[in-house]
Coordinates of C-alpha atoms and ligand atoms in Angstrom, one line a residue:
X151 CA 28.9 -11.8 -82.1
X152 CA 29.1 -9.2 -80.0
X153 CA 29.4 -9.6 -76.3
X154 CA 27.6 -6.9 -73.3
X155 CA 27.8 -7.6 -69.8
X156 CA 25.1 -6.8 -67.6
X157 CA 26.0 -5.4 -64.0
X158 CA 25.0 -8.6 -61.6
X159 CA 26.8 -7.1 -58.2
X160 CA 28.4 -3.8 -58.2
X161 CA 31.6 -2.9 -57.0
X162 CA 30.5 -1.4 -53.8
X163 CA 28.2 -4.1 -53.2
X164 CA 31.2 -6.6 -53.6
X165 CA 33.9 -4.8 -51.3
X166 CA 31.1 -4.2 -48.9
X167 CA 30.5 -8.0 -48.5
X168 CA 33.9 -9.1 -48.4
X169 CA 34.5 -6.7 -45.8
X170 CA 31.9 -8.6 -44.0
X171 CA 33.2 -11.8 -44.6
X172 CA 36.3 -10.8 -43.4
X173 CA 35.2 -9.8 -40.2
X174 CA 33.5 -12.8 -39.5
X175 CA 36.7 -15.5 -40.5
X176 CA 38.6 -12.6 -38.7
X177 CA 36.2 -13.4 -35.5
X178 CA 36.2 -17.3 -35.8
X179 CA 40.0 -17.9 -36.2
X180 CA 40.7 -15.3 -33.5
X181 CA 44.2 -15.9 -31.6
X182 CA 45.0 -18.0 -34.6
X183 CA 46.9 -17.6 -37.9
X184 CA 45.0 -18.4 -41.0
X185 CA 47.3 -20.4 -44.4
X186 CA 45.1 -18.9 -47.3
X187 CA 45.2 -21.1 -50.2
X188 CA 44.2 -18.9 -53.5
X189 CA 43.1 -21.2 -56.3
X190 CA 44.7 -19.0 -59.4
X191 CA 43.6 -17.5 -61.6
X192 CA 40.4 -16.6 -61.1
X193 CA 40.9 -16.5 -57.1
X194 CA 43.2 -13.9 -57.1
X195 CA 41.4 -11.0 -56.9
X196 CA 39.1 -12.0 -53.9
X197 CA 42.3 -13.5 -52.2
X198 CA 43.7 -9.8 -52.2
X199 CA 40.9 -8.2 -51.1
X200 CA 39.9 -10.6 -48.2
X201 CA 43.6 -10.7 -47.2
X202 CA 44.1 -7.1 -46.9
X203 CA 41.0 -6.6 -44.8
X204 CA 41.6 -9.7 -42.1
X205 CA 43.1 -9.0 -38.7
X206 CA 44.2 -11.9 -37.8
X207 CA 48.2 -12.9 -38.7
X208 CA 48.1 -14.6 -42.4
X209 CA 50.4 -16.5 -44.6
X210 CA 49.5 -17.2 -48.0
X211 CA 50.2 -19.9 -50.9
X212 CA 49.1 -20.6 -54.5
X213 CA 47.6 -23.2 -56.5
X214 CA 46.7 -23.3 -60.0
X215 CA 44.6 -26.1 -60.9
X216 CA 42.5 -27.6 -64.5
X217 CA 40.3 -29.8 -65.4
X218 CA 40.9 -32.6 -67.8
X219 CA 38.5 -33.0 -70.8
X220 CA 35.9 -30.8 -72.2
X221 CA 36.6 -27.0 -71.8
X222 CA 33.0 -26.1 -70.7
X223 CA 32.1 -28.7 -67.8
X224 CA 34.8 -29.7 -65.5
X225 CA 35.2 -33.2 -65.7
X226 CA 36.0 -33.8 -61.9
X227 CA 39.4 -35.0 -62.5
X228 CA 42.1 -32.2 -61.8
X229 CA 45.4 -31.7 -63.2
X230 CA 47.5 -29.6 -60.9
X231 CA 49.8 -27.0 -63.1
X232 CA 51.0 -25.1 -60.1
X233 CA 51.7 -26.9 -56.8
X234 CA 52.0 -25.4 -53.2
X235 CA 55.0 -23.8 -52.4
X236 CA 54.7 -25.0 -48.2
X237 CA 53.4 -28.1 -46.5
X238 CA 50.2 -27.9 -45.0
X239 CA 50.7 -30.2 -41.8
X240 CA 49.4 -28.3 -38.5
X241 CA 48.4 -25.2 -40.5
X242 CA 44.9 -23.5 -40.3
X243 CA 44.1 -24.0 -44.2
X244 CA 41.3 -21.6 -45.7
X245 CA 41.2 -22.1 -49.5
X246 CA 40.2 -19.2 -51.6
X247 CA 38.1 -19.6 -54.5
X248 CA 36.1 -17.4 -57.1
X249 CA 33.1 -19.4 -58.1
X250 CA 31.9 -23.0 -56.9
X251 CA 29.6 -24.5 -59.6
X252 CA 29.5 -27.9 -60.0
X253 CA 31.4 -28.7 -56.9
X254 CA 33.8 -31.2 -59.0
X255 CA 37.3 -29.2 -59.0
X256 CA 36.8 -28.1 -55.3
X257 CA 35.7 -31.8 -54.3
X258 CA 39.4 -32.8 -55.5
X259 CA 41.5 -29.9 -54.7
X260 CA 40.1 -30.5 -50.9
X261 CA 40.7 -34.2 -50.5
X262 CA 44.3 -33.8 -52.2
X263 CA 44.9 -30.9 -49.1
X264 CA 43.3 -33.2 -46.7
X265 CA 46.0 -35.5 -47.4
X266 CA 48.8 -33.1 -46.3
X267 CA 47.3 -32.9 -42.5
X268 CA 46.4 -29.7 -42.0
X269 CA 45.3 -28.8 -38.7
X270 CA 41.6 -27.3 -40.0
X271 CA 40.8 -27.1 -43.4
X272 CA 37.9 -24.7 -44.8
X273 CA 36.6 -23.2 -47.8
X274 CA 35.8 -19.8 -48.6
X275 CA 34.2 -18.3 -52.0
X276 CA 33.4 -15.5 -53.4
X277 CA 30.6 -16.6 -55.6
X278 CA 28.1 -19.9 -55.2
X279 CA 26.2 -21.2 -57.8
X280 CA 23.9 -24.0 -55.8
X281 CA 21.7 -24.9 -58.7
X282 CA 24.7 -26.2 -60.7
X283 CA 26.2 -28.4 -57.9
X284 CA 26.6 -32.2 -58.7
X285 CA 29.2 -33.2 -55.8
X286 CA 28.4 -32.3 -52.4
X287 CA 30.8 -29.5 -51.1
X288 CA 30.7 -28.3 -48.0
X289 CA 31.3 -24.6 -48.1
X290 CA 32.3 -22.4 -45.2
X291 CA 31.9 -19.1 -46.3
X292 CA 30.0 -17.8 -49.1
X293 CA 29.7 -14.1 -50.2
X294 CA 27.2 -14.5 -52.5
X295 CA 24.6 -17.0 -54.1
X296 CA 24.2 -16.4 -57.4
X297 CA 21.6 -17.5 -60.0
X298 CA 23.0 -20.4 -62.9
X299 CA 24.2 -17.4 -65.1
X300 CA 27.8 -17.1 -66.7
X301 CA 29.9 -14.5 -64.7
X302 CA 33.1 -12.4 -65.3
X303 CA 34.7 -9.9 -63.4
X304 CA 36.6 -9.9 -60.0
X305 CA 38.9 -12.5 -61.5
X306 CA 36.5 -14.7 -63.4
X307 CA 37.2 -14.8 -67.0
X308 CA 35.3 -15.6 -70.3
X309 CA 38.2 -16.8 -72.8
X310 CA 40.7 -15.2 -70.8
X311 CA 38.7 -11.6 -70.8
X312 CA 37.3 -9.5 -68.3
X313 CA 38.8 -10.9 -65.4
X314 CA 40.0 -7.2 -64.5
X315 CA 36.6 -5.9 -64.1
X316 CA 36.1 -4.4 -60.5
X317 CA 32.4 -5.9 -60.4
X318 CA 30.7 -9.1 -61.1
X319 CA 28.9 -9.5 -64.7
X320 CA 26.7 -11.8 -66.8
X321 CA 27.8 -12.1 -70.0
X322 CA 25.2 -11.4 -72.8
X323 CA 25.8 -13.2 -76.0
X324 CA 24.3 -11.7 -79.2
Ligands
LIG786 P1 33.4 -27.0 -60.8 O1 34.5 -27.9 -60.7 O2 32.4 -26.9 -62.0 O3 32.8 -26.2 -59.5 O4 34.4 -25.7 -61.6 C1 34.7 -24.6 -61.2 C2 35.4 -23.8 -62.3 O5 34.7 -23.4 -63.1 C3 35.8 -22.2 -61.4 O6 36.9 -22.4 -60.8 C4 35.4 -21.2 -62.6 O7 36.9 -21.4 -63.1 C5 35.1 -22.2 -63.3 N1 33.6 -21.4 -63.7 C6 32.7 -22.0 -63.0 N2 31.1 -20.9 -63.6 C7 32.1 -20.0 -64.0 C8 31.4 -19.0 -64.6 O8 30.2 -18.0 -64.4 N3 32.4 -17.7 -65.2 C9 33.4 -18.0 -65.1 N4 33.9 -19.3 -64.9 C10 33.2 -20.3 -64.3
LIG787 MG1 38.2 -21.4 -59.5

């Protein structure tokens, strides 16, 4: 079986949109510091590109989560593989994700973070698949709404491959 990648969002389109979203975030948090939480591993490329373009003071922390159960569908029960290094009390927390799909992982994660009493808690995602939503999650910043197709690149993988592609592509198996 061969895998081909069809470009959905080019490198230029993604970069341009990140510039716009970073400007909006910098405006919204004007005069404040934002604490970015990168959700590993998929969120790492987007977090770096976004962080470089923010004009407000930024601090960063990293979390790694995985959902228990079947590999293709998230169960909603999330296992924390790597926890935060610092507490969140009083911080303006912005969670940075690669994609919001069913919303199960995020809904669990946001509840977990909210319990640490941040001053504010928002969510920013590179990609959003609205058709796939099972759990309602409020996403504050969305770079792109995409159709229900399996995508790779810019941090997103298929069997751990393609994370390093500088664009977003749809994987086609034939
Ligand atoms: P959710 O709990 O269903 O929202 O799961 C979101 C997670 O599923 C993401 O953080 C990704 O790791 C993974 N995921 C969902 N859709 C895709 C996709 O199209 N390509 C690659 N990974 C995906
Ligand atoms: Mg993810």
